[in-house]
GROMACS .gro file of C-alpha atoms in nm:
model
  430
    1MET     CA    1   0.000   0.000   0.000
    2ASN     CA    2   0.283   0.240   0.087
    3ARG     CA    3   0.445   0.161  -0.245
    4ILE     CA    4   0.126   0.258  -0.428
    5LYS     CA    5   0.096   0.582  -0.229
    6THR     CA    6   0.456   0.668  -0.312
    7LEU     CA    7   0.397   0.598  -0.682
    8ILE     CA    8   0.085   0.819  -0.687
    9LYS     CA    9   0.274   1.099  -0.514
   10GLU     CA   10   0.568   1.081  -0.755
   11LEU     CA   11   0.345   1.068  -1.063
   12HIS     CA   12   0.057   1.288  -0.940
   13SER     CA   13   0.084   1.554  -1.213
   14TYR     CA   14   0.155   1.295  -1.479
   15PHE     CA   15  -0.156   1.098  -1.378
   16ILE     CA   16  -0.379   1.402  -1.421
   17LEU     CA   17  -0.221   1.492  -1.756
   18TRP     CA   18  -0.239   1.132  -1.877
   19ILE     CA   19  -0.605   1.075  -1.785
   20THR     CA   20  -0.743   1.405  -1.917
   21GLN     CA   21  -0.537   1.412  -2.237
   22SER     CA   22  -0.634   1.051  -2.306
   23PHE     CA   23  -1.001   1.146  -2.264
   24SER     CA   24  -0.953   1.429  -2.513
   25ALA     CA   25  -0.770   1.195  -2.752
   26LEU     CA   26  -1.071   0.962  -2.740
   27GLY     CA   27  -1.296   1.243  -2.860
   28SER     CA   28  -1.057   1.340  -3.138
   29SER     CA   29  -1.019   0.977  -3.247
   30MET     CA   30  -1.396   0.934  -3.264
   31THR     CA   31  -1.429   1.242  -3.485
   32ASN     CA   32  -1.155   1.116  -3.718
   33PHE     CA   33  -1.319   0.773  -3.736
   34ALA     CA   34  -1.657   0.925  -3.821
   35LEU     CA   35  -1.507   1.155  -4.086
   36ILE     CA   36  -1.324   0.864  -4.252
   37ILE     CA   37  -1.655   0.680  -4.284
   38TRP     CA   38  -1.825   0.999  -4.408
   39SER     CA   39  -1.551   1.052  -4.666
   40TYR     CA   40  -1.562   0.697  -4.802
   41GLN     CA   41  -1.942   0.696  -4.814
   42GLN     CA   42  -1.939   1.025  -5.003
   43HIS     CA   43  -1.668   0.937  -5.256
   44GLY     CA   44  -1.599   0.561  -5.242
   45SER     CA   45  -1.229   0.624  -5.304
   46ALA     CA   46  -0.934   0.499  -5.099
   47LEU     CA   47  -0.719   0.784  -5.233
   48THR     CA   48  -0.972   1.051  -5.134
   49THR     CA   49  -0.988   0.909  -4.782
   50ALA     CA   50  -0.611   0.859  -4.758
   51MET     CA   51  -0.555   1.224  -4.850
   52LEU     CA   52  -0.703   1.319  -4.513
   53SER     CA   53  -0.396   1.167  -4.349
   54VAL     CA   54  -0.161   1.301  -4.616
   55CYS     CA   55  -0.278   1.654  -4.543
   56THR     CA   56  -0.230   1.598  -4.171
   57TYR     CA   57   0.122   1.455  -4.193
   58ALA     CA   58   0.273   1.660  -4.479
   59PRO     CA   59   0.303   1.995  -4.293
   60TYR     CA   60   0.388   1.807  -3.973
   61VAL     CA   61   0.684   1.637  -4.140
   62ILE     CA   62   0.805   1.945  -4.327
   63MET     CA   63   0.797   2.185  -4.032
   64SER     CA   64   0.881   1.954  -3.739
   65ILE     CA   65   1.256   1.994  -3.774
   66PHE     CA   66   1.220   2.369  -3.709
   67ALA     CA   67   0.933   2.353  -3.460
   68GLY     CA   68   1.142   2.167  -3.204
   69ALA     CA   69   1.355   2.477  -3.157
   70LEU     CA   70   1.043   2.676  -3.074
   71SER     CA   71   0.916   2.401  -2.848
   72ASP     CA   72   1.238   2.408  -2.643
   73LYS     CA   73   1.218   2.787  -2.611
   74TRP     CA   74   0.847   2.822  -2.535
   75ASN     CA   75   0.658   2.755  -2.215
   76LYS     CA   76   0.538   2.393  -2.241
   77LYS     CA   77   0.204   2.450  -2.068
   78ILE     CA   78   0.108   2.748  -2.283
   79THR     CA   79   0.215   2.561  -2.597
   80LEU     CA   80  -0.010   2.267  -2.510
   81LEU     CA   81  -0.306   2.489  -2.421
   82ILE     CA   82  -0.285   2.689  -2.744
   83SER     CA   83  -0.239   2.377  -2.957
   84ASP     CA   84  -0.538   2.201  -2.799
   85SER     CA   85  -0.751   2.514  -2.839
   86PHE     CA   86  -0.664   2.541  -3.207
   87ALA     CA   87  -0.759   2.177  -3.266
   88ALA     CA   88  -1.092   2.239  -3.092
   89LEU     CA   89  -1.153   2.544  -3.311
   90CYS     CA   90  -1.100   2.333  -3.623
   91THR     CA   91  -1.352   2.082  -3.489
   92VAL     CA   92  -1.605   2.361  -3.433
   93VAL     CA   93  -1.558   2.468  -3.796
   94VAL     CA   94  -1.635   2.112  -3.912
   95LEU     CA   95  -1.948   2.108  -3.695
   96VAL     CA   96  -2.071   2.439  -3.837
   97LEU     CA   97  -2.011   2.324  -4.195
   98LEU     CA   98  -2.200   2.001  -4.127
   99GLN     CA   99  -2.490   2.184  -3.968
  100THR     CA  100  -2.521   2.415  -4.267
  101GLY     CA  101  -2.482   2.132  -4.519
  102ARG     CA  102  -2.169   2.288  -4.670
  103LEU     CA  103  -1.900   2.042  -4.565
  104GLU     CA  104  -1.680   1.937  -4.858
  105ILE     CA  105  -1.381   1.705  -4.861
  106TRP     CA  106  -1.146   1.994  -4.941
  107HIS     CA  107  -1.254   2.164  -4.618
  108LEU     CA  108  -1.128   1.861  -4.425
  109TYR     CA  109  -0.803   1.863  -4.622
  110CYS     CA  110  -0.737   2.227  -4.525
  111LEU     CA  111  -0.833   2.179  -4.160
  112ASN     CA  112  -0.620   1.865  -4.131
  113ALA     CA  113  -0.323   2.054  -4.277
  114LEU     CA  114  -0.365   2.330  -4.019
  115ASN     CA  115  -0.394   2.075  -3.740
  116GLY     CA  116  -0.083   1.898  -3.865
  117LEU     CA  117   0.104   2.228  -3.862
  118MET     CA  118   0.002   2.295  -3.502
  119ASN     CA  119   0.104   1.943  -3.402
  120THR     CA  120   0.462   2.022  -3.499
  121VAL     CA  121   0.506   2.222  -3.177
  122GLN     CA  122   0.251   2.034  -2.966
  123GLN     CA  123   0.405   1.688  -3.001
  124PRO     CA  124   0.763   1.769  -2.892
  125ALA     CA  125   0.625   1.986  -2.610
  126ALA     CA  126   0.414   1.693  -2.490
  127ASP     CA  127   0.708   1.451  -2.515
  128VAL     CA  128   0.936   1.678  -2.313
  129THR     CA  129   0.659   1.744  -2.058
  130ILE     CA  130   0.637   1.371  -1.988
  131SER     CA  131   1.013   1.359  -1.928
  132ILE     CA  132   0.986   1.656  -1.692
  133LEU     CA  133   0.692   1.520  -1.490
  134THR     CA  134   0.817   1.159  -1.472
  135PRO     CA  135   1.117   1.036  -1.268
  136LYS     CA  136   1.358   0.833  -1.481
  137LYS     CA  137   1.286   0.514  -1.290
  138HIS     CA  138   0.922   0.535  -1.404
  139TYR     CA  139   0.982   0.598  -1.776
  140GLN     CA  140   0.885   0.245  -1.882
  141LYS     CA  141   0.579   0.252  -1.656
  142ALA     CA  142   0.470   0.589  -1.797
  143CYS     CA  143   0.509   0.464  -2.153
  144GLY     CA  144   0.313   0.152  -2.063
  145MET     CA  145   0.035   0.372  -1.926
  146ARG     CA  146   0.026   0.575  -2.246
  147SER     CA  147   0.005   0.256  -2.449
  148PHE     CA  148  -0.272   0.135  -2.217
  149SER     CA  149  -0.479   0.449  -2.275
  150ASN     CA  150  -0.413   0.440  -2.650
  151SER     CA  151  -0.535   0.082  -2.651
  152LEU     CA  152  -0.855   0.175  -2.471
  153ILE     CA  153  -0.904   0.455  -2.721
  154ASN     CA  154  -0.866   0.208  -3.010
  155ILE     CA  155  -1.122  -0.021  -2.846
  156MET     CA  156  -1.373   0.246  -2.751
  157THR     CA  157  -1.350   0.470  -3.058
  158PRO     CA  158  -1.532   0.244  -3.308
  159ILE     CA  159  -1.780   0.123  -3.044
  160ILE     CA  160  -1.887   0.467  -2.919
  161ALA     CA  161  -1.856   0.641  -3.257
  162THR     CA  162  -2.055   0.373  -3.440
  163SER     CA  163  -2.320   0.378  -3.166
  164LEU     CA  164  -2.354   0.757  -3.181
  165LEU     CA  165  -2.369   0.747  -3.561
  166ALA     CA  166  -2.645   0.485  -3.544
  167LEU     CA  167  -2.846   0.649  -3.263
  168ALA     CA  168  -2.786   1.011  -3.359
  169ASN     CA  169  -2.549   1.152  -3.624
  170ILE     CA  170  -2.195   1.267  -3.685
  171GLN     CA  171  -2.273   1.595  -3.510
  172ALA     CA  172  -2.320   1.402  -3.184
  173VAL     CA  173  -1.971   1.253  -3.225
  174ILE     CA  174  -1.820   1.598  -3.271
  175ALA     CA  175  -2.012   1.735  -2.971
  176PHE     CA  176  -1.858   1.459  -2.755
  177ASP     CA  177  -1.515   1.553  -2.892
  178LEU     CA  178  -1.563   1.914  -2.781
  179LEU     CA  179  -1.673   1.800  -2.435
  180THR     CA  180  -1.354   1.597  -2.391
  181PHE     CA  181  -1.147   1.897  -2.502
  182GLY     CA  182  -1.308   2.112  -2.232
  183VAL     CA  183  -1.222   1.863  -1.959
  184ALA     CA  184  -0.858   1.834  -2.073
  185PHE     CA  185  -0.815   2.211  -2.114
  186ILE     CA  186  -0.946   2.298  -1.767
  187SER     CA  187  -0.741   2.024  -1.604
  188LEU     CA  188  -0.418   2.137  -1.770
  189LEU     CA  189  -0.488   2.503  -1.698
  190CYS     CA  190  -0.582   2.466  -1.332
  191PHE     CA  191  -0.435   2.148  -1.189
  192ILE     CA  192  -0.103   2.074  -1.360
  193LYS     CA  193   0.223   2.259  -1.296
  194ILE     CA  194   0.500   2.197  -1.548
  195PRO     CA  195   0.846   2.302  -1.418
  196LYS     CA  196   1.061   2.505  -1.654
  197VAL     CA  197   1.384   2.363  -1.795
  198GLU     CA  198   1.623   2.657  -1.810
  199ASN     CA  199   1.900   2.661  -2.068
  200GLU     CA  200   2.044   2.999  -2.163
  201TYR     CA  201   2.214   2.857  -2.471
  202ILE     CA  202   1.880   2.744  -2.612
  203LYS     CA  203   1.736   3.093  -2.567
  204LYS     CA  204   2.023   3.245  -2.767
  205GLU     CA  205   2.003   2.991  -3.049
  206SER     CA  206   1.822   3.083  -3.369
  207VAL     CA  207   1.564   2.845  -3.512
  208ILE     CA  208   1.808   2.735  -3.783
  209GLN     CA  209   2.086   2.677  -3.528
  210SER     CA  210   1.852   2.473  -3.310
  211ALA     CA  211   1.744   2.258  -3.604
  212LYS     CA  212   2.109   2.199  -3.690
  213SER     CA  213   2.187   2.101  -3.332
  214GLY     CA  214   1.914   1.835  -3.347
  215LEU     CA  215   2.058   1.698  -3.670
  216HIS     CA  216   2.411   1.714  -3.530
  217TYR     CA  217   2.308   1.513  -3.225
  218LEU     CA  218   2.165   1.236  -3.442
  219LYS     CA  219   2.471   1.240  -3.667
  220GLN     CA  220   2.690   1.188  -3.360
  221ASN     CA  221   2.462   0.912  -3.227
  222ARG     CA  222   2.424   0.673  -3.518
  223GLY     CA  223   2.243   0.408  -3.315
  224ILE     CA  224   1.954   0.646  -3.244
  225LEU     CA  225   1.956   0.772  -3.604
  226ASP     CA  226   1.948   0.423  -3.755
  227MET     CA  227   1.668   0.321  -3.519
  228ILE     CA  228   1.468   0.622  -3.640
  229LEU     CA  229   1.533   0.524  -4.002
  230PHE     CA  230   1.420   0.168  -3.921
  231LEU     CA  231   1.091   0.306  -3.793
  232ALA     CA  232   1.062   0.532  -4.098
  233ALA     CA  233   1.078   0.224  -4.321
  234ILE     CA  234   0.818   0.046  -4.106
  235ASN     CA  235   0.597   0.357  -4.111
  236PHE     CA  236   0.598   0.353  -4.490
  237THR     CA  237   0.460   0.000  -4.500
  238ALA     CA  238   0.217   0.074  -4.215
  239SER     CA  239   0.078   0.388  -4.383
  240VAL     CA  240   0.016   0.206  -4.713
  241PHE     CA  241  -0.162  -0.052  -4.498
  242GLU     CA  242  -0.372   0.215  -4.325
  243ALA     CA  243  -0.472   0.368  -4.660
  244ALA     CA  244  -0.592   0.032  -4.794
  245PHE     CA  245  -0.747  -0.100  -4.470
  246PRO     CA  246  -1.077   0.095  -4.458
  247ALA     CA  247  -1.121   0.057  -4.835
  248MET     CA  248  -1.106  -0.321  -4.801
  249LEU     CA  249  -1.314  -0.354  -4.484
  250LEU     CA  250  -1.587  -0.113  -4.596
  251SER     CA  251  -1.629  -0.252  -4.948
  252ARG     CA  252  -1.550  -0.625  -4.927
  253LYS     CA  253  -1.814  -0.897  -4.903
  254GLY     CA  254  -1.872  -0.965  -4.535
  255GLY     CA  255  -1.732  -0.623  -4.446
  256GLY     CA  256  -1.893  -0.283  -4.384
  257GLU     CA  257  -1.901  -0.034  -4.096
  258VAL     CA  258  -1.967  -0.303  -3.835
  259ALA     CA  259  -1.678  -0.518  -3.961
  260LEU     CA  260  -1.446  -0.216  -3.961
  261GLY     CA  261  -1.552  -0.135  -3.606
  262MET     CA  262  -1.506  -0.495  -3.489
  263VAL     CA  263  -1.157  -0.533  -3.632
  264ASN     CA  264  -1.053  -0.192  -3.496
  265SER     CA  265  -1.189  -0.289  -3.154
  266VAL     CA  266  -0.999  -0.618  -3.158
  267SER     CA  267  -0.684  -0.424  -3.250
  268GLY     CA  268  -0.747  -0.207  -2.947
  269ILE     CA  269  -0.792  -0.511  -2.722
  270ALA     CA  270  -0.463  -0.653  -2.850
  271LEU     CA  271  -0.294  -0.319  -2.779
  272LEU     CA  272  -0.450  -0.316  -2.433
  273ILE     CA  273  -0.310  -0.658  -2.349
  274GLY     CA  274   0.029  -0.559  -2.488
  275SER     CA  275   0.022  -0.239  -2.282
  276ILE     CA  276  -0.045  -0.427  -1.960
  277VAL     CA  277   0.242  -0.663  -2.040
  278ALA     CA  278   0.469  -0.365  -2.119
  279SER     CA  279   0.384  -0.205  -1.783
  280ILE     CA  280   0.465  -0.511  -1.571
  281LEU     CA  281   0.755  -0.666  -1.761
  282PRO     CA  282   1.098  -0.637  -1.596
  283THR     CA  283   1.375  -0.459  -1.779
  284PRO     CA  284   1.473  -0.681  -2.075
  285LYS     CA  285   1.832  -0.788  -2.136
  286SER     CA  286   1.814  -0.636  -2.485
  287ARG     CA  287   1.565  -0.359  -2.566
  288VAL     CA  288   1.684  -0.356  -2.928
  289ARG     CA  289   1.606  -0.727  -2.967
  290VAL     CA  290   1.258  -0.672  -2.822
  291ILE     CA  291   1.195  -0.390  -3.071
  292CYS     CA  292   1.311  -0.594  -3.371
  293ASN     CA  293   1.118  -0.908  -3.272
  294ALA     CA  294   0.798  -0.715  -3.200
  295LEU     CA  295   0.800  -0.548  -3.541
  296LEU     CA  296   0.885  -0.874  -3.716
  297LEU     CA  297   0.584  -1.043  -3.552
  298SER     CA  298   0.358  -0.758  -3.660
  299MET     CA  299   0.479  -0.742  -4.019
  300SER     CA  300   0.478  -1.119  -4.074
  301THR     CA  301   0.123  -1.188  -3.956
  302GLU     CA  302  -0.153  -0.930  -4.000
  303ASN     CA  303  -0.076  -0.838  -4.362
  304PHE     CA  304  -0.093  -1.199  -4.476
  305LEU     CA  305  -0.406  -1.284  -4.276
  306LEU     CA  306  -0.584  -0.980  -4.421
  307ALA     CA  307  -0.465  -1.080  -4.766
  308PHE     CA  308  -0.577  -1.443  -4.751
  309GLY     CA  309  -0.866  -1.421  -4.502
  310GLN     CA  310  -1.217  -1.350  -4.626
  311SER     CA  311  -1.412  -1.327  -4.300
  312VAL     CA  312  -1.424  -1.109  -3.990
  313PRO     CA  313  -1.288  -1.379  -3.752
  314ILE     CA  314  -0.973  -1.424  -3.965
  315TRP     CA  315  -0.925  -1.048  -3.991
  316CYS     CA  316  -0.960  -1.024  -3.612
  317VAL     CA  317  -0.691  -1.288  -3.557
  318GLY     CA  318  -0.465  -1.087  -3.785
  319ALA     CA  319  -0.539  -0.774  -3.585
  320VAL     CA  320  -0.440  -0.945  -3.259
  321LEU     CA  321  -0.109  -1.077  -3.396
  322GLY     CA  322  -0.033  -0.751  -3.573
  323TRP     CA  323  -0.082  -0.522  -3.273
  324ILE     CA  324  -0.026  -0.713  -2.949
  325ALA     CA  325   0.353  -0.660  -2.942
  326ILE     CA  326   0.349  -0.294  -3.056
  327PRO     CA  327   0.309  -0.143  -2.703
  328ILE     CA  328   0.606  -0.349  -2.584
  329MET     CA  329   0.809  -0.219  -2.878
  330ASN     CA  330   0.700   0.141  -2.809
  331ALA     CA  331   0.783   0.116  -2.438
  332ASN     CA  332   1.137  -0.003  -2.504
  333MET     CA  333   1.189   0.249  -2.782
  334ASP     CA  334   1.067   0.529  -2.556
  335VAL     CA  335   1.298   0.431  -2.271
  336ILE     CA  336   1.598   0.416  -2.505
  337PHE     CA  337   1.527   0.766  -2.637
  338ARG     CA  338   1.455   0.925  -2.298
  339ASN     CA  339   1.763   0.769  -2.136
  340TYR     CA  340   2.001   0.864  -2.416
  341ILE     CA  341   1.880   1.213  -2.505
  342PRO     CA  342   1.932   1.495  -2.248
  343ILE     CA  343   1.606   1.669  -2.145
  344ASP     CA  344   1.726   2.011  -2.264
  345MET     CA  345   1.790   1.857  -2.609
  346GLN     CA  346   1.478   1.644  -2.635
  347GLY     CA  347   1.253   1.903  -2.801
  348ARG     CA  348   1.497   1.958  -3.087
  349VAL     CA  349   1.596   1.593  -3.123
  350TYR     CA  350   1.236   1.468  -3.106
  351SER     CA  351   1.135   1.721  -3.370
  352THR     CA  352   1.417   1.612  -3.597
  353ARG     CA  353   1.313   1.254  -3.527
  354ASN     CA  354   0.954   1.339  -3.623
  355THR     CA  355   1.067   1.470  -3.961
  356LEU     CA  356   1.291   1.171  -4.035
  357GLN     CA  357   1.066   0.904  -3.884
  358PHE     CA  358   0.733   1.028  -4.020
  359PHE     CA  359   0.819   1.168  -4.364
  360THR     CA  360   0.735   0.827  -4.512
  361ILE     CA  361   0.379   0.837  -4.374
  362PRO     CA  362   0.221   1.091  -4.615
  363ILE     CA  363   0.408   0.922  -4.900
  364GLY     CA  364   0.273   0.585  -4.789
  365TYR     CA  365  -0.086   0.707  -4.753
  366PHE     CA  366  -0.078   0.875  -5.095
  367LEU     CA  367   0.084   0.576  -5.263
  368GLY     CA  368  -0.153   0.337  -5.084
  369GLY     CA  369  -0.458   0.522  -5.213
  370ILE     CA  370  -0.322   0.522  -5.569
  371LEU     CA  371  -0.224   0.154  -5.553
  372VAL     CA  372  -0.572   0.052  -5.435
  373ASP     CA  373  -0.773   0.273  -5.673
  374LYS     CA  374  -0.551   0.269  -5.983
  375VAL     CA  375  -0.351  -0.055  -5.970
  376PHE     CA  376  -0.471  -0.344  -5.754
  377GLU     CA  377  -0.849  -0.298  -5.770
  378PRO     CA  378  -0.850  -0.254  -6.151
  379PHE     CA  379  -0.611  -0.550  -6.183
  380MET     CA  380  -0.837  -0.781  -5.981
  381ALA     CA  381  -1.145  -0.653  -6.166
  382SER     CA  382  -0.982  -0.739  -6.499
  383HIS     CA  383  -0.889  -1.086  -6.369
  384HIS     CA  384  -1.221  -1.165  -6.199
  385THR     CA  385  -1.237  -1.500  -6.379
  386ASP     CA  386  -0.887  -1.610  -6.274
  387GLU     CA  387  -0.965  -1.897  -6.039
  388LEU     CA  388  -0.625  -1.885  -5.865
  389LEU     CA  389  -0.641  -1.514  -5.778
  390VAL     CA  390  -1.009  -1.529  -5.682
  391GLY     CA  391  -0.943  -1.833  -5.466
  392ILE     CA  392  -0.661  -1.657  -5.281
  393PHE     CA  393  -0.780  -1.297  -5.258
  394GLY     CA  394  -1.154  -1.316  -5.325
  395ALA     CA  395  -1.363  -1.139  -5.587
  396GLY     CA  396  -1.529  -0.801  -5.618
  397LYS     CA  397  -1.433  -0.466  -5.470
  398GLY     CA  398  -1.184  -0.503  -5.186
  399SER     CA  399  -1.002  -0.800  -5.338
  400GLY     CA  400  -0.742  -0.564  -5.487
  401ALA     CA  401  -0.667  -0.421  -5.143
  402ALA     CA  402  -0.627  -0.778  -5.015
  403PHE     CA  403  -0.375  -0.846  -5.293
  404LEU     CA  404  -0.186  -0.533  -5.187
  405PHE     CA  405  -0.165  -0.661  -4.828
  406PHE     CA  406   0.021  -0.968  -4.957
  407PHE     CA  407   0.295  -0.746  -5.102
  408LEU     CA  408   0.305  -0.533  -4.788
  409GLY     CA  409   0.370  -0.846  -4.580
  410ILE     CA  410   0.673  -0.932  -4.792
  411VAL     CA  411   0.810  -0.576  -4.778
  412GLY     CA  412   0.757  -0.554  -4.400
  413VAL     CA  413   0.936  -0.881  -4.326
  414LEU     CA  414   1.232  -0.790  -4.548
  415THR     CA  415   1.260  -0.450  -4.378
  416CYS     CA  416   1.281  -0.612  -4.033
  417LEU     CA  417   1.537  -0.870  -4.144
  418ILE     CA  418   1.759  -0.607  -4.308
  419PHE     CA  419   1.766  -0.375  -4.006
  420ARG     CA  420   1.832  -0.662  -3.765
  421ARG     CA  421   2.176  -0.681  -3.929
  422ASN     CA  422   2.247  -0.311  -3.862
  423THR     CA  423   2.546  -0.288  -3.627
  424HIS     CA  424   2.476   0.067  -3.504
  425ILE     CA  425   2.141  -0.007  -3.340
  426TRP     CA  426   2.292  -0.296  -3.142
  427LYS     CA  427   2.552  -0.057  -2.997
  428LEU     CA  428   2.266   0.109  -2.805
  429GLU     CA  429   2.294  -0.188  -2.568
  430GLU     CA  430   2.655  -0.108  -2.477
   0.00000   0.00000   0.00000
C-alpha cells in the first residue's frame, strides 16, 4: 500500500495529464473515425480518404525539424493549451459546416493541414513534458500507461462512434469531442504545474541553429539515427496498410461499418493486453532485440491474414497478432530515447526525429490510395475470372486491397530482417 501511495505521489501531475489528455484523444479519435466513414461513403475512393492523413502529416513532417527549436524555447504548458484550443476550433468549424450542409472534402483537407502544422510544436512539447513530470525510474511505466490508454481509445473509438452514428449523427460525435477537449483544457490550466527547464544557450540559439543542433546530435549518435530510419521504413509499410485497410473492410463482401468497427476494436484489445504486459515486464536484457522481434511479428502476420482471409474472424486474428507486441516495442523504444537524449535537447531531437521518422507516412498514404484505386483494384477486376487469384484474394471490390496486403507483408518482413543486421542499433545496448 505504501508503495502505491509513493507511486501516486511521484506521478501525481503525470496521472492528471495522462487521464485528461487521453479522454480528449478519445474524442478526437472518434471524430476522425466518423469523418473517414463519411468521406468513403461520399466518394468511395481509398485515395480521397487517404488524403485526409496526407494533409495531416505533410506539414507536420516538413515543419517539425524547425518547430522543435520553438518548443524548447516556449513555455510547455502554454504551448499545449494553445495547440489544444486550435484543434478544438477546427472541430467547431467542421461542426458548423455540417450543420449548414456545406462540408466538402477539401474543407477537411485544409483543416487537417492546419492541425498537422500545429502538431509540430505540440508533439515535442508533450514529449518533453512527460520527461519533466516523470522520474527516470518510471519511464517504462509511464510509456506503458500511455500505451494502455491508447489501446482503450482504439477499443472504444469504433464502439462509441458507431453507436452515436447509429443512434444520432456525426454531429453528436463531434459534440462529444468538444466536451472531452473542455475537460482536458481545464485540467491542464488549473491542476497541472510543469516546471521550466532553463538553458540559456537554447534561448540564444536561432531556429536554424537549433534545427542543426538536433541533426548534429543524431549524426553523432548513429544508433539512435538508424533506429529512427528503421521506424521510418516500417511507417511507410504501415501507412500504405492504413490507406488500404478501410477501403477493403468497408467494401468487401462480409465487411462494412460493423466489420471495420469490430476489427478496430480487436486491434485495441490486443494493444490493451500488450500495454499491460509492457507495464509489468521487468527490464529486458536487450531492448533492441525486443523492438526488432515485435516489429517482425507484426509485419509477418496481419498483412498476410488480411490478404488471404475472407471473413471477420480471420481479420480479427490478424489484428491481434499484428498489434499485441506494438506497445512493448513502443515502451522499449521510448525508454531508449529518454535515457540517451538529455532533457534540454529532447525538443529539438524529437522534432528532428519526427521529420525523419514520419516523412514516409504521407508518402505511404498517398501511394496506398493510388495503388488501391488505380492498380490493384483494376487488376483484380480485370482478372475476376482467374480462379487462382479469386481463390486466394476473393472477388469483387476489396479484393485488390487484399492483394496489396500480400505485397506489404513481404516488404515488411524484409525491412525487419535487413535492419536486424544493422550494427549501429545494437551498440545502443553497450
